[in-house]
Coordinates of C-alpha atoms and ligand atoms in Angstrom, one line a residue:
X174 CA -19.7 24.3 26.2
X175 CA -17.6 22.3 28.1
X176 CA -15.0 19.0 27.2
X177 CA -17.5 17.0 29.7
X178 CA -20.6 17.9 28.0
X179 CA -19.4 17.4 24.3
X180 CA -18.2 13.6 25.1
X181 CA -21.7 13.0 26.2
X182 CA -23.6 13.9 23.0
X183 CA -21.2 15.1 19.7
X184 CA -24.1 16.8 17.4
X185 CA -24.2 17.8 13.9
X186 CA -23.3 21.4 12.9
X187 CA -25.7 21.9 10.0
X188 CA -26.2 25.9 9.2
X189 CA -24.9 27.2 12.3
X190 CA -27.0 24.8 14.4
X191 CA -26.1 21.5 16.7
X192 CA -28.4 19.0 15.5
X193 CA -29.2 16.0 16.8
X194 CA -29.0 12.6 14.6
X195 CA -31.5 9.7 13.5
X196 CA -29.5 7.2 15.4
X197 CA -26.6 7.2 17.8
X198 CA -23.5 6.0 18.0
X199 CA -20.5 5.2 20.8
X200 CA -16.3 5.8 20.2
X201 CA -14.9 3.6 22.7
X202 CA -11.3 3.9 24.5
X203 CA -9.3 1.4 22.6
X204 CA -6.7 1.5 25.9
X205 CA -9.8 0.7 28.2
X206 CA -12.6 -0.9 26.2
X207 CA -15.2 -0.4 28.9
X208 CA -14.8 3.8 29.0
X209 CA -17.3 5.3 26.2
X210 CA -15.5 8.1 25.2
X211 CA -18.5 9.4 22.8
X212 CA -22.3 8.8 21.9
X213 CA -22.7 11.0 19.1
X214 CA -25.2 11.8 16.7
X215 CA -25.0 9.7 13.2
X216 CA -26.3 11.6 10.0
X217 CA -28.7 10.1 7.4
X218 CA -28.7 11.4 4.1
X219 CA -31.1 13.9 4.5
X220 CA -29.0 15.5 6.9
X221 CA -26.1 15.4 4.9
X222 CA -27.8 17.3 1.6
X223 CA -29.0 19.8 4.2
X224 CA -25.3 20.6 5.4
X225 CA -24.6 20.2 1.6
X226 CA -27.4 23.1 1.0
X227 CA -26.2 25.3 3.8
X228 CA -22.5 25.3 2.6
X229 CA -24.3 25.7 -1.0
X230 CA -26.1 29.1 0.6
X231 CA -23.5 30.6 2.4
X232 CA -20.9 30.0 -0.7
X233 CA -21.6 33.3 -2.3
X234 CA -21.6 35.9 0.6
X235 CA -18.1 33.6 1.7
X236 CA -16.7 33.7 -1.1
X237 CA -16.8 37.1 -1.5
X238 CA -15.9 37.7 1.5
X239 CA -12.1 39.9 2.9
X240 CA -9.3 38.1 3.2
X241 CA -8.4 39.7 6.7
X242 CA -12.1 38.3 7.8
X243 CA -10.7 34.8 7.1
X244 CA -7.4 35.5 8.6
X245 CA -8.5 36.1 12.0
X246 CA -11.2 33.4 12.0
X247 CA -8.3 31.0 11.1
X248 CA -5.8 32.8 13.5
X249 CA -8.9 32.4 16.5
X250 CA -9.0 29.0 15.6
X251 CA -5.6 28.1 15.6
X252 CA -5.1 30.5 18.9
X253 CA -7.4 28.0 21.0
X254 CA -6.4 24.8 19.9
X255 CA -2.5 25.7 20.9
X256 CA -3.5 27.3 24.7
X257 CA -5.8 24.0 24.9
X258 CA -3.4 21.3 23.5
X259 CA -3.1 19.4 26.1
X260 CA -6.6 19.3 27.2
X261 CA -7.8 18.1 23.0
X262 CA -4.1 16.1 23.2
X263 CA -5.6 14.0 25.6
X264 CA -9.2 13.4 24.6
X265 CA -7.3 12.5 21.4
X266 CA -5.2 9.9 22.7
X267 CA -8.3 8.8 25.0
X268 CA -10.4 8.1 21.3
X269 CA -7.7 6.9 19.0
X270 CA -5.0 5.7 21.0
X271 CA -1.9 7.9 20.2
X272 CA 0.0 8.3 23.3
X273 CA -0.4 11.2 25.0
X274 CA 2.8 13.1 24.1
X275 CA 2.1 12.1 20.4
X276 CA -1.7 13.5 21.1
X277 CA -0.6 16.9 22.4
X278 CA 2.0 17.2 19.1
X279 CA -0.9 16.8 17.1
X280 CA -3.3 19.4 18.2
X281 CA -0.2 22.1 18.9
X282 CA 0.3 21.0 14.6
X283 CA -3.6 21.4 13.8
X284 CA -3.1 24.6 15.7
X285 CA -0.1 25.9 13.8
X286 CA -1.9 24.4 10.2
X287 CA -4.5 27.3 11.2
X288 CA -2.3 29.8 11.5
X289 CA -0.3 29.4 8.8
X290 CA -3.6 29.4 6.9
X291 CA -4.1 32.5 8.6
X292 CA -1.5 34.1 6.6
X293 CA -1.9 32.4 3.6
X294 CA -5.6 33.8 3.4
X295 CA -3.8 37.6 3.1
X296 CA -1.3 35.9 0.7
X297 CA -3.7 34.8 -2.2
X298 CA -1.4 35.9 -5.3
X299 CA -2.5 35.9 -9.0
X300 CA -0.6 37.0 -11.9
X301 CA -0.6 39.8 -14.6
X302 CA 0.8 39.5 -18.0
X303 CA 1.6 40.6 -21.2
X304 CA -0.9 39.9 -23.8
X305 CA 0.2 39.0 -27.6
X306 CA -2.0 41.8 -28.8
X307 CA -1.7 45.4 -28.5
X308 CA -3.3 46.8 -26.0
X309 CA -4.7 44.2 -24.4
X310 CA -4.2 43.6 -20.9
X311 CA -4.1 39.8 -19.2
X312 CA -4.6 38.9 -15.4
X313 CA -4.6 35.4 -13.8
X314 CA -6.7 35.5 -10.5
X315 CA -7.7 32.8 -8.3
X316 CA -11.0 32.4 -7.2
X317 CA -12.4 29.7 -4.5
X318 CA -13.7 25.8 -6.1
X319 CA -17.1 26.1 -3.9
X320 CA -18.2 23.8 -1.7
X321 CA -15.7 21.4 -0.6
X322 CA -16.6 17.8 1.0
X323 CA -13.8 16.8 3.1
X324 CA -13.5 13.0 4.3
X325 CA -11.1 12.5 6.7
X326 CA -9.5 9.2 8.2
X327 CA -9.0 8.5 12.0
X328 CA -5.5 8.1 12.6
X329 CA -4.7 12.2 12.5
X330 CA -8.5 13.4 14.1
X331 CA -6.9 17.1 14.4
X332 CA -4.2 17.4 11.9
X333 CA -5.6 16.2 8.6
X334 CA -9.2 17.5 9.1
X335 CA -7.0 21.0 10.2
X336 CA -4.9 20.8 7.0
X337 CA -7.8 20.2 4.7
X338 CA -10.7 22.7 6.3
X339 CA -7.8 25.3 7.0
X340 CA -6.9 25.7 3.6
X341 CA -10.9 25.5 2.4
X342 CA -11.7 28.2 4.7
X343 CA -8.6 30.6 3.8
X344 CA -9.5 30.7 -0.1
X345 CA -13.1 31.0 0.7
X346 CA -14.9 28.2 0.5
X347 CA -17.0 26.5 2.3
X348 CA -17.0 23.3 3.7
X349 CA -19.0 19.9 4.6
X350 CA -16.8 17.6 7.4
X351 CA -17.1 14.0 7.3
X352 CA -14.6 12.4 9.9
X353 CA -13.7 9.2 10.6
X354 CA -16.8 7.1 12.8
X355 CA -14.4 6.1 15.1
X356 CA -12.9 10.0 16.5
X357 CA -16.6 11.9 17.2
X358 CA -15.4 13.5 20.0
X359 CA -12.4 14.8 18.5
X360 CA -14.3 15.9 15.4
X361 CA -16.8 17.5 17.7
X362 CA -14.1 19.4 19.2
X363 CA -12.2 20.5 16.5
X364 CA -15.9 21.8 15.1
X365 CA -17.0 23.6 18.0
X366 CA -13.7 25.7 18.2
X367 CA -14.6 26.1 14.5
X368 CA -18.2 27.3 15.3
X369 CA -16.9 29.9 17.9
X370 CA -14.6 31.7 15.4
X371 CA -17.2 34.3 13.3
X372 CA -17.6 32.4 10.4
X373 CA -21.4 33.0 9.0
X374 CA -24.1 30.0 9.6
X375 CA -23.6 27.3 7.0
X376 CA -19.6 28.1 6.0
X377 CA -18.1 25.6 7.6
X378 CA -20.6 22.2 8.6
X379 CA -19.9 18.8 10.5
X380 CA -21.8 15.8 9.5
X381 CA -21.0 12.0 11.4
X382 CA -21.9 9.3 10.4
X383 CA -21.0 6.4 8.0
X384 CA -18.7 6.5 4.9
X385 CA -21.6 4.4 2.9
X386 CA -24.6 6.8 3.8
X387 CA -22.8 10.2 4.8
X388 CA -19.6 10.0 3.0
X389 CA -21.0 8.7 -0.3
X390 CA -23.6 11.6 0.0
X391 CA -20.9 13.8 -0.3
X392 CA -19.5 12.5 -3.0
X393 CA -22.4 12.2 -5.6
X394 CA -24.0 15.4 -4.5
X395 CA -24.3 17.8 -7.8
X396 CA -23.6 20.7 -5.1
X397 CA -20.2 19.4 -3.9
X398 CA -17.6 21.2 -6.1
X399 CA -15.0 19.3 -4.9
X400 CA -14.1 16.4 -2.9
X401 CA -10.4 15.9 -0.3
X402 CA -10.8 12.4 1.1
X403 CA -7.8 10.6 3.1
X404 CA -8.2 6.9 3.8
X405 CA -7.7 3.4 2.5
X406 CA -6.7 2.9 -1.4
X407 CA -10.4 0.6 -2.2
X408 CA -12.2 4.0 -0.5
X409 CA -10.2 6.1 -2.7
X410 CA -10.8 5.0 -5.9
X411 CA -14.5 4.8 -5.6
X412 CA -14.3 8.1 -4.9
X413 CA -12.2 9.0 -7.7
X414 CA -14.5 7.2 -9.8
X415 CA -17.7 8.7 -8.7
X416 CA -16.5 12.4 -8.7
X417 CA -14.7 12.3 -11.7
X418 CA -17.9 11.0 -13.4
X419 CA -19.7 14.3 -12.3
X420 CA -16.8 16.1 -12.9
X421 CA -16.2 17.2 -9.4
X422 CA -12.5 18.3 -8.7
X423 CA -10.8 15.4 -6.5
X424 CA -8.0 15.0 -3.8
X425 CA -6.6 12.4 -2.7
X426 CA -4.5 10.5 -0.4
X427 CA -4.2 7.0 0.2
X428 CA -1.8 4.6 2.0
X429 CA 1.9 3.9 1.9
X430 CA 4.5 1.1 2.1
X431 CA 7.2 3.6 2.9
X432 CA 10.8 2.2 2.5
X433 CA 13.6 3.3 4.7
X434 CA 17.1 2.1 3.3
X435 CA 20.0 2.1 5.3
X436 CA 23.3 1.5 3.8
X437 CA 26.9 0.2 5.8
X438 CA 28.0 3.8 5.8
X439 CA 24.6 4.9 8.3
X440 CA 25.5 6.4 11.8
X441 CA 24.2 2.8 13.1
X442 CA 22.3 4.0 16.0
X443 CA 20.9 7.4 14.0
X444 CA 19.5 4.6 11.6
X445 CA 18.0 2.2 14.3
X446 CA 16.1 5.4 15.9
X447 CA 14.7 6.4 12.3
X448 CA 13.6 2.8 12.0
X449 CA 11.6 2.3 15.1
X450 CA 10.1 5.7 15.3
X451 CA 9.2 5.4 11.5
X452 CA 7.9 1.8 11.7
X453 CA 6.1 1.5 15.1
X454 CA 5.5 5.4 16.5
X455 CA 2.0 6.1 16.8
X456 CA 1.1 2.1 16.6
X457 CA 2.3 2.5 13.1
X458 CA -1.0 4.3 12.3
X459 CA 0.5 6.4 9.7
X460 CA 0.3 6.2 5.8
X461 CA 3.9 7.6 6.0
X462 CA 5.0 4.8 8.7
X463 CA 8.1 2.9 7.4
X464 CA 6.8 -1.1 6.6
X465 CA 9.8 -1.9 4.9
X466 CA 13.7 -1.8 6.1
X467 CA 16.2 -1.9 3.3
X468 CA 19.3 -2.7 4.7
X469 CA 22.8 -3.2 2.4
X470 CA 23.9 -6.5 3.4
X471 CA 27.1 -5.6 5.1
X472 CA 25.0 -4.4 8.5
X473 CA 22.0 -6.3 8.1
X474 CA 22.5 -9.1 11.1
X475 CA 23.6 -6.5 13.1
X476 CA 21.1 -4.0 12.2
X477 CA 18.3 -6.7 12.8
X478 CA 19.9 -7.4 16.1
X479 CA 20.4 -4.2 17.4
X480 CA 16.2 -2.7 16.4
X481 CA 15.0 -6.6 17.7
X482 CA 16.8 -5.5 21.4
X483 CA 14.9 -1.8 20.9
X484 CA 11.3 -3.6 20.2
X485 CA 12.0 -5.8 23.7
X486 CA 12.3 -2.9 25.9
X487 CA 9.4 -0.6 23.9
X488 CA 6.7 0.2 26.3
X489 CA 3.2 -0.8 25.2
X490 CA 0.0 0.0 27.3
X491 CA -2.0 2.8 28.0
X492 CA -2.0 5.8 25.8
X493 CA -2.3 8.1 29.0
X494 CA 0.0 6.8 30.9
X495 CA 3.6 8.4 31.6
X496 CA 6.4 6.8 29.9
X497 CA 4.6 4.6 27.4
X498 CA 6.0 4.9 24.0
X499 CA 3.5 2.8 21.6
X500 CA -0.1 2.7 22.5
X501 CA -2.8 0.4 21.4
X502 CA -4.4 -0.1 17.6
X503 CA -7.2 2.1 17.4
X504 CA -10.0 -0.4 17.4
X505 CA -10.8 -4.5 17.4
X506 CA -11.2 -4.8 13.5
X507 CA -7.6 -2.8 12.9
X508 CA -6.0 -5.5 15.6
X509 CA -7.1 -8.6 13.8
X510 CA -6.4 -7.4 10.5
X511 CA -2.6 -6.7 12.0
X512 CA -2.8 -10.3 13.7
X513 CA -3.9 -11.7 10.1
X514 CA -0.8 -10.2 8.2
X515 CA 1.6 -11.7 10.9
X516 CA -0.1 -15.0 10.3
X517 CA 0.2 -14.4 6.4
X518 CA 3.8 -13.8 7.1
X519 CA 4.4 -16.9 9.2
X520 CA 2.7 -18.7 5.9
X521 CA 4.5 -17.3 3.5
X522 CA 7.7 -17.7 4.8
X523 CA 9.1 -15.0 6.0
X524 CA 11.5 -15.4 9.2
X525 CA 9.7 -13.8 12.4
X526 CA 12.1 -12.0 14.9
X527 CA 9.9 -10.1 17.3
X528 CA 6.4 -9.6 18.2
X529 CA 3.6 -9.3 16.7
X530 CA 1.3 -10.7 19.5
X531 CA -1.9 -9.6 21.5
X532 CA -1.1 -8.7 24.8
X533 CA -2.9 -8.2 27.9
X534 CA -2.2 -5.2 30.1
X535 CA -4.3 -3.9 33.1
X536 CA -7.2 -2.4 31.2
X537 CA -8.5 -4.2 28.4
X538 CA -7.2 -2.7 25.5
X539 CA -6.3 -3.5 21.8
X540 CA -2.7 -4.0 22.7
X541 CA -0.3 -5.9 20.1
X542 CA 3.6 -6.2 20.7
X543 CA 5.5 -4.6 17.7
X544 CA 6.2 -6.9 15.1
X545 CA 9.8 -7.8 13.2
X546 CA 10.0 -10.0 10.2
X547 CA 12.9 -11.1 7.5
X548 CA 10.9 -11.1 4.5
X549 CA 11.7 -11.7 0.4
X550 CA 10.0 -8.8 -1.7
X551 CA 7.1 -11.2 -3.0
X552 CA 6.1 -11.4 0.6
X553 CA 2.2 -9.6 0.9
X554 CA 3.9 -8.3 4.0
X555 CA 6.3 -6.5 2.0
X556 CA 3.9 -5.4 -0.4
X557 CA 0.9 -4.4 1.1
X558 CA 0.0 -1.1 3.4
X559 CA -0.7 -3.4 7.2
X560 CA -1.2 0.0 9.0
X561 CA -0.4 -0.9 11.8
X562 CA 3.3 -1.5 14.3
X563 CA 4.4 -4.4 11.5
X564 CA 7.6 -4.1 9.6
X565 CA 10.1 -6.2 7.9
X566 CA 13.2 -6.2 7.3
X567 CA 15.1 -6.7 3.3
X568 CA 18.5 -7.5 2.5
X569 CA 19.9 -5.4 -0.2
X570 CA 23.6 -6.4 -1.7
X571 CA 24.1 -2.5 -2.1
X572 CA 23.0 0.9 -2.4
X573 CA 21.8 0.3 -6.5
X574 CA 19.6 -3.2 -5.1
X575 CA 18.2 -0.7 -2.3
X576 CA 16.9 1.9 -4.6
X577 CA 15.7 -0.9 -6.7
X578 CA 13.7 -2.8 -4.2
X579 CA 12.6 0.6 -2.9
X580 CA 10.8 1.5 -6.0
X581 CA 9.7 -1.9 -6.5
X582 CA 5.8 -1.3 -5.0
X583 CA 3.1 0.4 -6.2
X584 CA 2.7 3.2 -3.5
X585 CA 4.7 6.3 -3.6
X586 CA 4.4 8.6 -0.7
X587 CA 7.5 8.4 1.3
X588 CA 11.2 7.2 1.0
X589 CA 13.9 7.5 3.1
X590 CA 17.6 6.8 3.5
X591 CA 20.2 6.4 6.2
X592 CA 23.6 7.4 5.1
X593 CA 26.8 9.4 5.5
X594 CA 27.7 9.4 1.5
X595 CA 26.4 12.2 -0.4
X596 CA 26.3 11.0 -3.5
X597 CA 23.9 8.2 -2.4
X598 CA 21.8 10.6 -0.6
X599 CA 21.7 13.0 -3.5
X600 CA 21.3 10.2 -5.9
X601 CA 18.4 8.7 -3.5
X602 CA 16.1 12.0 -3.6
X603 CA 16.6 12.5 -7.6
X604 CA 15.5 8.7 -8.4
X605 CA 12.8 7.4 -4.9
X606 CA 9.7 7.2 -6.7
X607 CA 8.3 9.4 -4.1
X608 CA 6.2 12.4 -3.1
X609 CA 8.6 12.8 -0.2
X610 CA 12.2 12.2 0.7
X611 CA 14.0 11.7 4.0
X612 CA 17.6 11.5 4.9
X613 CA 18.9 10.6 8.1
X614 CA 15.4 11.1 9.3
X615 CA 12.5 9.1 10.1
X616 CA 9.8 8.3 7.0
X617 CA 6.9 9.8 9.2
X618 CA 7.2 13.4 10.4
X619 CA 6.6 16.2 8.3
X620 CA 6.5 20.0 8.4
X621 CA 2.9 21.4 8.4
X622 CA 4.6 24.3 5.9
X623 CA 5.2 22.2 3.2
X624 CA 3.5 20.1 0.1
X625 CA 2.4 16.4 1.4
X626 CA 1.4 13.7 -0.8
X627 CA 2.5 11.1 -3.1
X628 CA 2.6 9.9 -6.2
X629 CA 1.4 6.4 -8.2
X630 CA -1.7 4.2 -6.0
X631 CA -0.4 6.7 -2.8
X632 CA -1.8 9.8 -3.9
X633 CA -4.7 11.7 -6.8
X634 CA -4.7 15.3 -8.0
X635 CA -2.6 18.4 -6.3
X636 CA -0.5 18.3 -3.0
X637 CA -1.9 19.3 0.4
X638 CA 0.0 21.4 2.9
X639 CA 1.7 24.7 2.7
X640 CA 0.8 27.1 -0.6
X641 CA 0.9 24.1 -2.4
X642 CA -3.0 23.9 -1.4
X643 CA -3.8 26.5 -3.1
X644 CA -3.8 24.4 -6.6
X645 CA -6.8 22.4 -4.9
X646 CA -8.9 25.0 -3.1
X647 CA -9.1 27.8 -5.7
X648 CA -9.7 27.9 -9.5
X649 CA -7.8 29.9 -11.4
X650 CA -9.6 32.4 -13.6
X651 CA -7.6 34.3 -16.7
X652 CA -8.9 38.1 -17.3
X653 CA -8.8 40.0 -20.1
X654 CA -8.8 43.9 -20.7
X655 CA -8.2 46.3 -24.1
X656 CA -6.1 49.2 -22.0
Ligands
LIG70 O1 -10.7 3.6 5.9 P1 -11.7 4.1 4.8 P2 -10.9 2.9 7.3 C1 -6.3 2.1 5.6 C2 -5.8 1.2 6.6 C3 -7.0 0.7 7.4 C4 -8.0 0.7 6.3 C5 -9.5 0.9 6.7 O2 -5.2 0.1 6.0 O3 -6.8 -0.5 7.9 O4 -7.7 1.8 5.5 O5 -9.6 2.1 7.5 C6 -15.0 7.3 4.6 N1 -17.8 7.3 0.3 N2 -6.2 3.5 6.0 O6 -12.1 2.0 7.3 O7 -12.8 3.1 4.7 C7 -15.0 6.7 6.0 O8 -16.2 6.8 6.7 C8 -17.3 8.3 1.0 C9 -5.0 4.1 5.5 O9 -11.0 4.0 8.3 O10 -10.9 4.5 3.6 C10 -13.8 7.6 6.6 O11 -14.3 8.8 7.0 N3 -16.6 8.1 2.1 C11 -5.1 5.6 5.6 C12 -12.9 7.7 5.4 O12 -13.7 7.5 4.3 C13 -16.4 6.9 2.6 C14 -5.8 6.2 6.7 C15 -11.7 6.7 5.5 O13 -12.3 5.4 5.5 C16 -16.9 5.8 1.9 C17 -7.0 5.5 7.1 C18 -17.6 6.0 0.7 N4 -18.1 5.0 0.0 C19 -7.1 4.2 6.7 N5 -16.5 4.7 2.6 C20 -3.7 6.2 5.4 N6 -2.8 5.6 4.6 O14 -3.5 7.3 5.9 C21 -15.8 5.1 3.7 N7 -15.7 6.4 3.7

């Protein structure tokens, strides 16, 4: 099947089968409103406990299955999405909005997130010890969860839904995929690659369709072993609640309000480019974007100055066209939530500098300029995850203020710090009340090799990426033997 004929009609992939939906619904190009990218198939709930059935089915001949038969279903997969990054980096940047260079990144990561599962599936390690009696023999073995319901976000349409069914597949189990109503066609695309690569009928399954019907399906189903959702913090925690109350194993991750501090000592212009990639990349679409600039006292004017002259001469407009480094928000709702918090701002006080407006470009798009504010810590805007290109800037007297103020929130996914002293940089990554530390580097950006997540409202349960997954996708089971 061909790009041209998936944008028409994304379908279900429930037992091996495309199936068509009880309604239909449309993904629009946020940079050119009047291109439908998708009309795809939305699931009802019967639907979704028949994908739930079919990953229920195939769980036992899966789980059971060699670990060089995963491998090279993972490797396959993660083959074709590198040779056809460009291709899926476009339609990607066509349905949410990413610019195209950012688009092509993220499918050549899903890509890589695949084959490093590839390995990992051959790597599945377990333990034997010595027992306290004589005789006796111990092993520690891990075994797939089961059926694992995976909720995914649109802001990352390839990588998160690659580092969450990657890791599923590669310790065996099988999978339900819920993505994000608003990236279809990139779900579609991501599950017909999947569908191609030998995996038996009902291991891996793709239901759209909304969070309320589809998504909350998931969750309550007694056959769902085990739940890896992404999204906003409200979503979350009705998750948490729901799963936990069947005692279904639960991931995961929620938003940010990232902190990058930069002390007097910073390589100034290192510090500006962490700051404007890490705040405004990607539209600022990214639970590890930096929302809050912590900057020791000493630089602050100038600091303020100098990233104020970078967010003049930042290119907004289309996400496919050459040279433009922030696209638009991904849809309507996302932009006047964004518009709301600069008005909030305005209100509460906090000093604008720069941005923060709709703007009109060629094709009608959701196009904001980025947006700079001086704000006090009480300030929502300094408190609350915007997701989206808003940051502000707070003055710290020094480097023991800045680790204080960036603590002082209740997310914990990301810190960062620009500096040339190592004891502040040490001293930074032993006390950021983080899941992830960055220094001299931008908040956002992360290996695909290595555990991501947070810790206090950011994040729930183990750490995603790298063999870190392996606490969340497998079970561990403890053996015993008289010799
Ligand atoms: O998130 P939701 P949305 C934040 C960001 C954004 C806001 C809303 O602030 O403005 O969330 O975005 C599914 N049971 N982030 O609406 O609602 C839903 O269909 C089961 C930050 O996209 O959390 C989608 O597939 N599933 C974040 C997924 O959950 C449900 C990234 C996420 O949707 C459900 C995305 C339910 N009851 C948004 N309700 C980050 N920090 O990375 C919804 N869903």
């Amino acid at each position: 099947m061909k790009l041209g004929d998936m944008q028409q009609n994304p379908r279900h992939l429930i037992n091996g089968r495309w199936d068509i939906g009880t309604t239909t619904g449309v993904s629009t190009n946020p940079s050119d409103t009047r291109e439908v990218v998708a009309e795809y198939a939305r699931a009802d709930r019967n639907q979704t406990e028949l994908a739930i059935r079919a990953a229920a089915d195939a769980l036992p001949h899966w789980s059971h299955s060699t670990p060089q038969r995963r491998a090279d279903a993972l490797d396959q997969i993660g083959s074709e999405l590198l040779a056809r990054k460009d291709e899926l980096g476009a339609l990607l940047s066509r349905e949410e909005g990413k610019t195209l260079p950012e688009g092509v990144g993220e499918v050549a990561r899903a890509g890589q997130i695949f084959k490093f599962f590839a390995g990992e599936a051959l790597r599945v390690q377990g333990e034997l010890m010595a027992s306290v009696r004589a005789g006796v023999q111990v092993d520690v073995t891990r075994e797939p969860v089961g059926v694992v319901g995976i909720i995914a976000p649109w802001n990352f349409p390839f990588a998160i839904p690659a580092w969450k069914i990657a890791p599923a597949l590669a310790y065996g189990n099988t999978v339900v995929f819920k993505p994000a109503e608003l990236v279809p066609a990139c779900a579609w695309a991501l599950a017909e690659i999947i569908s191609r690569s030998g995996l038996p009928a009902g291991v891996f399954n793709l239901v759209m369709g909304s969070g309320r019907e589809v998504g909350q399906t998931l969750v309550d189903h007694p056959l769902v072993n085990a739940l890896s959702f992404t999204g906003s913090v409200p979503t979350g925690e009705r998750i948490l609640q729901a799963a936990t109350a069947r005692r279904a194993k639960v991931q995961l991750e929620m938003g940010g309000k990232n902190p990058l501090v930069v002390l007097a000592d910073a390589d100034f212009e290192q510090a500006i480019e962490c700051a404007l990639q890490g705040s405004y990349f990607s539209t600022g679409q990214r639970c590890t974007a930096s929302s809050r600039l912590i900057v020791e006292a000493k630089v602050h004017d100038a600091f303020v100055a100098r990233l104020r002259q970078r967010l003049e001469a930042l290119k907004v407009g289309h996400a496919l066209e050459r040279g433009i480094e922030m696209g638009p928000v991904v849809d309507a709702g996302q932009l006047d939530q964004n518009l709301a918090y600069v008005e909030i701002a305005r209100n509460e006080g906090a000093e604008h500098v720069w941005g923060g407006e709709r703007l009109e470009r060629p094709t009608p798009g959701h196009y904001m300029s980025p947006a700079l504010f001086l704000a006090r810590p009480e300030h929502r805007i300094a408190r609350e995850e915007v997701f989206g290109p808003v940051a502000c800037v707070l003055r710290a007297d020094d480097y023991e203020h800045a680790l204080a103020l960036a603590n002082d929130t209740p997310f914990g996914l990301c810190a960062g710090i620009c500096t040339t002293s190592l004891k502040h940089a040490m001293h930074f990554k032993r006390h950021a009340e983080v899941g992830m530390t960055m220094v001299n580097l931008p908040t956002a950006g992360v290996d695909f090799h290595v555990p991501f997540g947070g810790r206090k409202d950011s994040s729930h349960g183990s750490r995603e990426q790298g063999r870190y997954a392996a606490e969340f996708y497998t079970t561990v089971k403890t053996g015993y033997m008289l010799a």
